[in-house]
Amino acid sequence: MKIGSPAERASAEARVALTPESAKQLQKLGHECLIQKGAGMKAGFSDEDYAQAGVKIVSSAKALWNASDLIIKVLSPDKTEIKYLDKTKTLVSFFWPAQNEALLTDVNKTGATVLAMDMVPRISRAQKMDALSSMANIAGYRAVIEAGNNFGRFFTGQITAAGKVPPAKVLVIGAGVAGLAAIGTAQSLGAIVRAFDVRPEVAEQIESMGADFLMLDFEEDGSGEGGYAKPASPEFIEKEMQLFREQAPEIDIVITTALIPGRPAPKLWPAEMVKLMKQGSVVVDLAAEQGGNCDLTKKDKIVESENGVKIVGYTDFPSRMAAQSSTLYSTNIRHMLDDLTPEKDGVLNVNLEDDVIRGATVCHQGKVTFPPPPPKIQAIGKQDAAPKPVELTVEERAALELEKERGIGRRQAGLLAVGSLFMLLIGAYAPASFMQHFIVFALSCFVGFQVIWNVSHALHTPLMAVTNAISGIIIIGALLQLGSPNNLVGILAAISVLIATINIVGGFMVTRRMLAMFQKS
């Protein structure tokens, strides 16, 4: 089958759906690859790069569409491109069928098969084809870079001869893929990062990346279908606004990522919040395409409020990193075509029994197949979410703790009883000199293990815990031998205590320095 990748007709779009590397992989599936002349130039891929990868260069868009059986592109087709479609062709691109009903109707009239990359179901098996996550990851990263470009100070705190520079304070609203990417980027640049999300289950992800999760004292779960958030109640929104009013005067950079597919962006950072921010602060609105999370957002523009706050409303963050975006997107496309070519013989098989292919297919053989039925496997956001813990009273928690301690005591008593019987059995046959040393060894192991192993891993790493436990055993055993009448034994015991102590103290010092790397002054 011939796979063609045309140049994107939108002037601001720099991405391309086919890269030289992905073309090599598609050729292994039995396909022939074509690309329009100059299609990859904005993304940093020359026609020579494609030619070396075995891709045929086609001079015009019309010639490419006519020569191709399968078209892969980034944006949905415009009116000119729809004219090139017919029932013999298959199109794979972003399509947004829920927001483009007229486009879906027009394309379906051509009889073409269309697979929308934005409709890939969010199940574990389809993660490799999840182009929305790939682009959101880049958007979150780029949002921080754009914020830094418009922010007049350092992200990281510094102490210089000219004075002390405080670190920037960044607030990320929404902890989806884009939000987590923004958190990671801002954190790596040295900022103090805070994050908020209506879904309580993402708190652990936020904190694992070094950010502070802003907890809202309100009983409402904002988790929706497919890992997205659902619309919040008016009472929840009021509590949320109260939290943001407290944060706004302190925050230097706000990055909003809240967006529910098919709905206008919720207004989470209204003009009131912008007025509370300091002069020189920045708001980056990743939901600008759907109206924005900020009242003052202007699509594809940077506006400045009366109090000197810049609001960035760009909608082309992935396109601003065209080389990286094209590489990730073309990989998502390649994985999709891998599933569409199960025999690797260059023959396309649109298997509507497959959850992923069925979910992505929006029209096929003259029929509109959107919306798809729910996948047989639950979405990632639902499947991976941990069950909510059962709320216990103080008395119930105390009873559970007491029962847990009793269980540990019973196990330890059992182990001691077994150990004592084992000692008696050995003592019945072993000489007294052997038993003296063996008992010292056993006590050293037990006491050393109890002393060191129970130290919290926050104070030393798990690997350090093992080595420190061994050193603890050595110290206990050596201390018991220091009073030996044999001078040689006493000297060796003292050396053992010294070396093991150095090992333990050094281990704690190394761990302390490692933890200090993640602390802010």
PDB file of C-alpha atoms in Angstrom, residues 162-322:
ATOM      1  CA  ALA A 162      24.714  41.291  44.257  1.00  0.00           C
ATOM      2  CA  GLY A 163      22.128  39.858  46.622  1.00  0.00           C
ATOM      3  CA  LYS A 164      19.677  37.017  47.070  1.00  0.00           C
ATOM      4  CA  VAL A 165      17.255  36.052  44.277  1.00  0.00           C
ATOM      5  CA  PRO A 166      14.121  34.209  45.494  1.00  0.00           C
ATOM      6  CA  PRO A 167      12.871  31.233  43.448  1.00  0.00           C
ATOM      7  CA  ALA A 168       9.820  31.694  41.227  1.00  0.00           C
ATOM      8  CA  LYS A 169       6.538  30.283  42.473  1.00  0.00           C
ATOM      9  CA  VAL A 170       4.598  28.362  39.845  1.00  0.00           C
ATOM     10  CA  LEU A 171       0.990  27.178  40.106  1.00  0.00           C
ATOM     11  CA  VAL A 172      -0.190  24.458  37.689  1.00  0.00           C
ATOM     12  CA  ILE A 173      -3.963  24.024  37.477  1.00  0.00           C
ATOM     13  CA  GLY A 174      -4.863  20.592  36.163  1.00  0.00           C
ATOM     14  CA  ALA A 175      -2.590  17.573  36.541  1.00  0.00           C
ATOM     15  CA  GLY A 176      -3.240  15.675  33.333  1.00  0.00           C
ATOM     16  CA  VAL A 177      -0.433  14.850  30.918  1.00  0.00           C
ATOM     17  CA  ALA A 178       0.217  18.522  30.107  1.00  0.00           C
ATOM     18  CA  GLY A 179       0.026  19.555  33.750  1.00  0.00           C
ATOM     19  CA  LEU A 180       2.448  16.881  34.924  1.00  0.00           C
ATOM     20  CA  ALA A 181       4.866  17.805  32.116  1.00  0.00           C
ATOM     21  CA  ALA A 182       4.680  21.452  33.219  1.00  0.00           C
ATOM     22  CA  ILE A 183       5.260  20.457  36.850  1.00  0.00           C
ATOM     23  CA  GLY A 184       8.322  18.404  35.938  1.00  0.00           C
ATOM     24  CA  THR A 185       9.794  21.156  33.761  1.00  0.00           C
ATOM     25  CA  ALA A 186       9.238  23.955  36.290  1.00  0.00           C
ATOM     26  CA  GLN A 187      10.599  21.762  39.073  1.00  0.00           C
ATOM     27  CA  SER A 188      13.736  20.943  37.086  1.00  0.00           C
ATOM     28  CA  LEU A 189      14.315  24.665  36.493  1.00  0.00           C
ATOM     29  CA  GLY A 190      14.351  25.245  40.245  1.00  0.00           C
ATOM     30  CA  ALA A 191      10.951  26.842  40.822  1.00  0.00           C
ATOM     31  CA  ILE A 192       8.724  26.231  43.826  1.00  0.00           C
ATOM     32  CA  VAL A 193       5.807  24.382  42.243  1.00  0.00           C
ATOM     33  CA  ARG A 194       2.265  24.036  43.511  1.00  0.00           C
ATOM     34  CA  ALA A 195      -0.490  22.179  41.700  1.00  0.00           C
ATOM     35  CA  PHE A 196      -4.235  21.762  41.938  1.00  0.00           C
ATOM     36  CA  ASP A 197      -6.616  19.234  40.414  1.00  0.00           C
ATOM     37  CA  VAL A 198     -10.219  18.304  41.138  1.00  0.00           C
ATOM     38  CA  ARG A 199      -9.287  14.594  41.018  1.00  0.00           C
ATOM     39  CA  PRO A 200      -7.918  13.529  44.421  1.00  0.00           C
ATOM     40  CA  GLU A 201      -6.167  10.458  43.000  1.00  0.00           C
ATOM     41  CA  VAL A 202      -3.554  12.596  41.199  1.00  0.00           C
ATOM     42  CA  ALA A 203      -2.234  14.033  44.475  1.00  0.00           C
ATOM     43  CA  GLU A 204       0.302  11.234  44.777  1.00  0.00           C
ATOM     44  CA  GLN A 205       1.568  11.823  41.216  1.00  0.00           C
ATOM     45  CA  ILE A 206       1.963  15.550  41.891  1.00  0.00           C
ATOM     46  CA  GLU A 207       3.843  15.017  45.144  1.00  0.00           C
ATOM     47  CA  SER A 208       6.074  12.338  43.608  1.00  0.00           C
ATOM     48  CA  MET A 209       7.322  14.992  41.167  1.00  0.00           C
ATOM     49  CA  GLY A 210       8.289  17.331  44.005  1.00  0.00           C
ATOM     50  CA  ALA A 211       5.324  19.717  43.807  1.00  0.00           C
ATOM     51  CA  ASP A 212       2.933  20.661  46.604  1.00  0.00           C
ATOM     52  CA  PHE A 213      -0.634  19.487  46.065  1.00  0.00           C
ATOM     53  CA  LEU A 214      -3.170  22.128  47.091  1.00  0.00           C
ATOM     54  CA  MET A 215      -5.798  20.138  48.937  1.00  0.00           C
ATOM     55  CA  LEU A 216      -9.351  21.450  48.878  1.00  0.00           C
ATOM     56  CA  ASP A 217     -11.385  20.754  52.023  1.00  0.00           C
ATOM     57  CA  PHE A 218     -14.500  19.667  50.131  1.00  0.00           C
ATOM     58  CA  GLU A 219     -16.023  16.210  49.660  1.00  0.00           C
ATOM     59  CA  GLU A 220     -16.391  15.860  45.882  1.00  0.00           C
ATOM     60  CA  ASP A 221     -14.631  13.571  43.414  1.00  0.00           C
ATOM     61  CA  GLY A 222     -13.917  15.341  40.117  1.00  0.00           C
ATOM     62  CA  SER A 223     -12.874  12.190  38.236  1.00  0.00           C
ATOM     63  CA  GLY A 224     -14.665  11.737  34.916  1.00  0.00           C
ATOM     64  CA  GLU A 225     -14.592   9.317  32.000  1.00  0.00           C
ATOM     65  CA  GLY A 226     -11.356   8.393  30.239  1.00  0.00           C
ATOM     66  CA  GLY A 227      -9.084   9.943  32.854  1.00  0.00           C
ATOM     67  CA  TYR A 228     -10.488  13.454  32.329  1.00  0.00           C
ATOM     68  CA  ALA A 229     -12.076  15.613  35.011  1.00  0.00           C
ATOM     69  CA  LYS A 230     -15.832  16.152  35.094  1.00  0.00           C
ATOM     70  CA  PRO A 231     -17.654  19.478  35.541  1.00  0.00           C
ATOM     71  CA  ALA A 232     -17.649  20.581  39.182  1.00  0.00           C
ATOM     72  CA  SER A 233     -20.617  21.657  41.279  1.00  0.00           C
ATOM     73  CA  PRO A 234     -21.181  25.386  42.065  1.00  0.00           C
ATOM     74  CA  GLU A 235     -20.308  24.773  45.737  1.00  0.00           C
ATOM     75  CA  PHE A 236     -17.013  23.129  44.747  1.00  0.00           C
ATOM     76  CA  ILE A 237     -16.190  25.975  42.342  1.00  0.00           C
ATOM     77  CA  GLU A 238     -16.716  28.546  45.101  1.00  0.00           C
ATOM     78  CA  LYS A 239     -14.312  26.688  47.397  1.00  0.00           C
ATOM     79  CA  GLU A 240     -11.872  26.433  44.492  1.00  0.00           C
ATOM     80  CA  MET A 241     -12.041  30.196  43.846  1.00  0.00           C
ATOM     81  CA  GLN A 242     -11.419  30.862  47.532  1.00  0.00           C
ATOM     82  CA  LEU A 243      -8.265  28.723  47.360  1.00  0.00           C
ATOM     83  CA  PHE A 244      -7.058  30.559  44.238  1.00  0.00           C
ATOM     84  CA  ARG A 245      -7.670  33.972  45.866  1.00  0.00           C
ATOM     85  CA  GLU A 246      -5.297  32.955  48.638  1.00  0.00           C
ATOM     86  CA  GLN A 247      -2.652  31.779  46.162  1.00  0.00           C
ATOM     87  CA  ALA A 248      -2.843  34.551  43.537  1.00  0.00           C
ATOM     88  CA  PRO A 249      -0.865  37.268  45.425  1.00  0.00           C
ATOM     89  CA  GLU A 250       2.064  34.848  45.996  1.00  0.00           C
ATOM     90  CA  ILE A 251       2.255  33.159  42.601  1.00  0.00           C
ATOM     91  CA  ASP A 252       4.578  34.388  39.841  1.00  0.00           C
ATOM     92  CA  ILE A 253       3.512  32.011  37.045  1.00  0.00           C
ATOM     93  CA  VAL A 254       0.172  30.264  36.521  1.00  0.00           C
ATOM     94  CA  ILE A 255      -0.216  27.482  33.941  1.00  0.00           C
ATOM     95  CA  THR A 256      -3.805  26.394  33.326  1.00  0.00           C
ATOM     96  CA  THR A 257      -4.486  23.100  31.564  1.00  0.00           C
ATOM     97  CA  ALA A 258      -8.124  22.368  32.455  1.00  0.00           C
ATOM     98  CA  LEU A 259     -10.116  21.199  29.450  1.00  0.00           C
ATOM     99  CA  ILE A 260     -12.895  18.650  29.002  1.00  0.00           C
ATOM    100  CA  PRO A 261     -13.197  17.354  25.392  1.00  0.00           C
ATOM    101  CA  GLY A 262     -16.202  18.717  23.554  1.00  0.00           C
ATOM    102  CA  ARG A 263     -16.909  21.452  26.117  1.00  0.00           C
ATOM    103  CA  PRO A 264     -15.882  25.113  26.457  1.00  0.00           C
ATOM    104  CA  ALA A 265     -12.899  25.577  28.761  1.00  0.00           C
ATOM    105  CA  PRO A 266     -13.955  26.232  32.381  1.00  0.00           C
ATOM    106  CA  LYS A 267     -13.098  29.693  33.722  1.00  0.00           C
ATOM    107  CA  LEU A 268     -10.704  28.843  36.544  1.00  0.00           C
ATOM    108  CA  TRP A 269      -8.551  31.981  36.583  1.00  0.00           C
ATOM    109  CA  PRO A 270     -10.971  34.904  36.121  1.00  0.00           C
ATOM    110  CA  ALA A 271      -9.983  38.568  35.845  1.00  0.00           C
ATOM    111  CA  GLU A 272     -10.342  38.865  39.613  1.00  0.00           C
ATOM    112  CA  MET A 273      -7.372  36.519  40.093  1.00  0.00           C
ATOM    113  CA  VAL A 274      -5.259  38.362  37.531  1.00  0.00           C
ATOM    114  CA  LYS A 275      -5.817  41.626  39.442  1.00  0.00           C
ATOM    115  CA  LEU A 276      -4.492  39.977  42.618  1.00  0.00           C
ATOM    116  CA  MET A 277      -1.228  38.902  40.943  1.00  0.00           C
ATOM    117  CA  LYS A 278       2.020  40.874  41.134  1.00  0.00           C
ATOM    118  CA  GLN A 279       3.240  43.029  38.262  1.00  0.00           C
ATOM    119  CA  GLY A 280       5.450  41.012  35.915  1.00  0.00           C
ATOM    120  CA  SER A 281       3.632  37.736  36.603  1.00  0.00           C
ATOM    121  CA  VAL A 282       2.649  35.426  33.745  1.00  0.00           C
ATOM    122  CA  VAL A 283      -0.421  33.294  32.971  1.00  0.00           C
ATOM    123  CA  VAL A 284      -0.042  30.601  30.291  1.00  0.00           C
ATOM    124  CA  ASP A 285      -3.447  29.296  29.183  1.00  0.00           C
ATOM    125  CA  LEU A 286      -3.238  25.897  27.484  1.00  0.00           C
ATOM    126  CA  ALA A 287      -7.019  25.865  26.998  1.00  0.00           C
ATOM    127  CA  ALA A 288      -7.018  28.973  24.779  1.00  0.00           C
ATOM    128  CA  GLU A 289      -8.347  27.052  21.751  1.00  0.00           C
ATOM    129  CA  GLN A 290     -11.618  26.319  23.587  1.00  0.00           C
ATOM    130  CA  GLY A 291     -12.047  29.824  25.034  1.00  0.00           C
ATOM    131  CA  GLY A 292      -9.379  29.660  27.732  1.00  0.00           C
ATOM    132  CA  ASN A 293      -9.366  29.100  31.489  1.00  0.00           C
ATOM    133  CA  CYS A 294      -8.674  32.816  31.992  1.00  0.00           C
ATOM    134  CA  ASP A 295     -11.181  35.583  31.212  1.00  0.00           C
ATOM    135  CA  LEU A 296      -8.490  37.727  29.600  1.00  0.00           C
ATOM    136  CA  THR A 297      -7.074  35.080  27.266  1.00  0.00           C
ATOM    137  CA  LYS A 298      -6.953  35.991  23.567  1.00  0.00           C
ATOM    138  CA  LYS A 299      -6.447  33.081  21.187  1.00  0.00           C
ATOM    139  CA  ASP A 300      -2.932  33.009  19.662  1.00  0.00           C
ATOM    140  CA  LYS A 301      -1.963  36.284  21.343  1.00  0.00           C
ATOM    141  CA  ILE A 302      -0.140  37.627  24.389  1.00  0.00           C
ATOM    142  CA  VAL A 303      -2.123  40.304  26.220  1.00  0.00           C
ATOM    143  CA  GLU A 304      -1.092  42.384  29.217  1.00  0.00           C
ATOM    144  CA  SER A 305      -3.517  43.282  31.975  1.00  0.00           C
ATOM    145  CA  GLU A 306      -3.820  46.726  33.571  1.00  0.00           C
ATOM    146  CA  ASN A 307      -1.654  45.608  36.496  1.00  0.00           C
ATOM    147  CA  GLY A 308       1.156  44.319  34.244  1.00  0.00           C
ATOM    148  CA  VAL A 309       0.348  40.578  34.118  1.00  0.00           C
ATOM    149  CA  LYS A 310       0.982  38.839  30.775  1.00  0.00           C
ATOM    150  CA  ILE A 311      -1.550  36.256  29.575  1.00  0.00           C
ATOM    151  CA  VAL A 312      -0.185  33.877  26.933  1.00  0.00           C
ATOM    152  CA  GLY A 313      -2.911  32.364  24.723  1.00  0.00           C
ATOM    153  CA  TYR A 314      -0.903  30.436  22.137  1.00  0.00           C
ATOM    154  CA  THR A 315      -2.625  27.370  20.664  1.00  0.00           C
ATOM    155  CA  ASP A 316       0.340  25.998  18.711  1.00  0.00           C
ATOM    156  CA  PHE A 317       2.692  24.874  21.479  1.00  0.00           C
ATOM    157  CA  PRO A 318       3.454  21.478  19.852  1.00  0.00           C
ATOM    158  CA  SER A 319       4.079  23.188  16.500  1.00  0.00           C
ATOM    159  CA  ARG A 320       6.613  25.465  18.201  1.00  0.00           C
ATOM    160  CA  MET A 321       8.650  22.322  18.803  1.00  0.00           C
ATOM    161  CA  ALA A 322       7.979  20.828  15.384  1.00  0.00           C
TER     162      ALA A 322
END
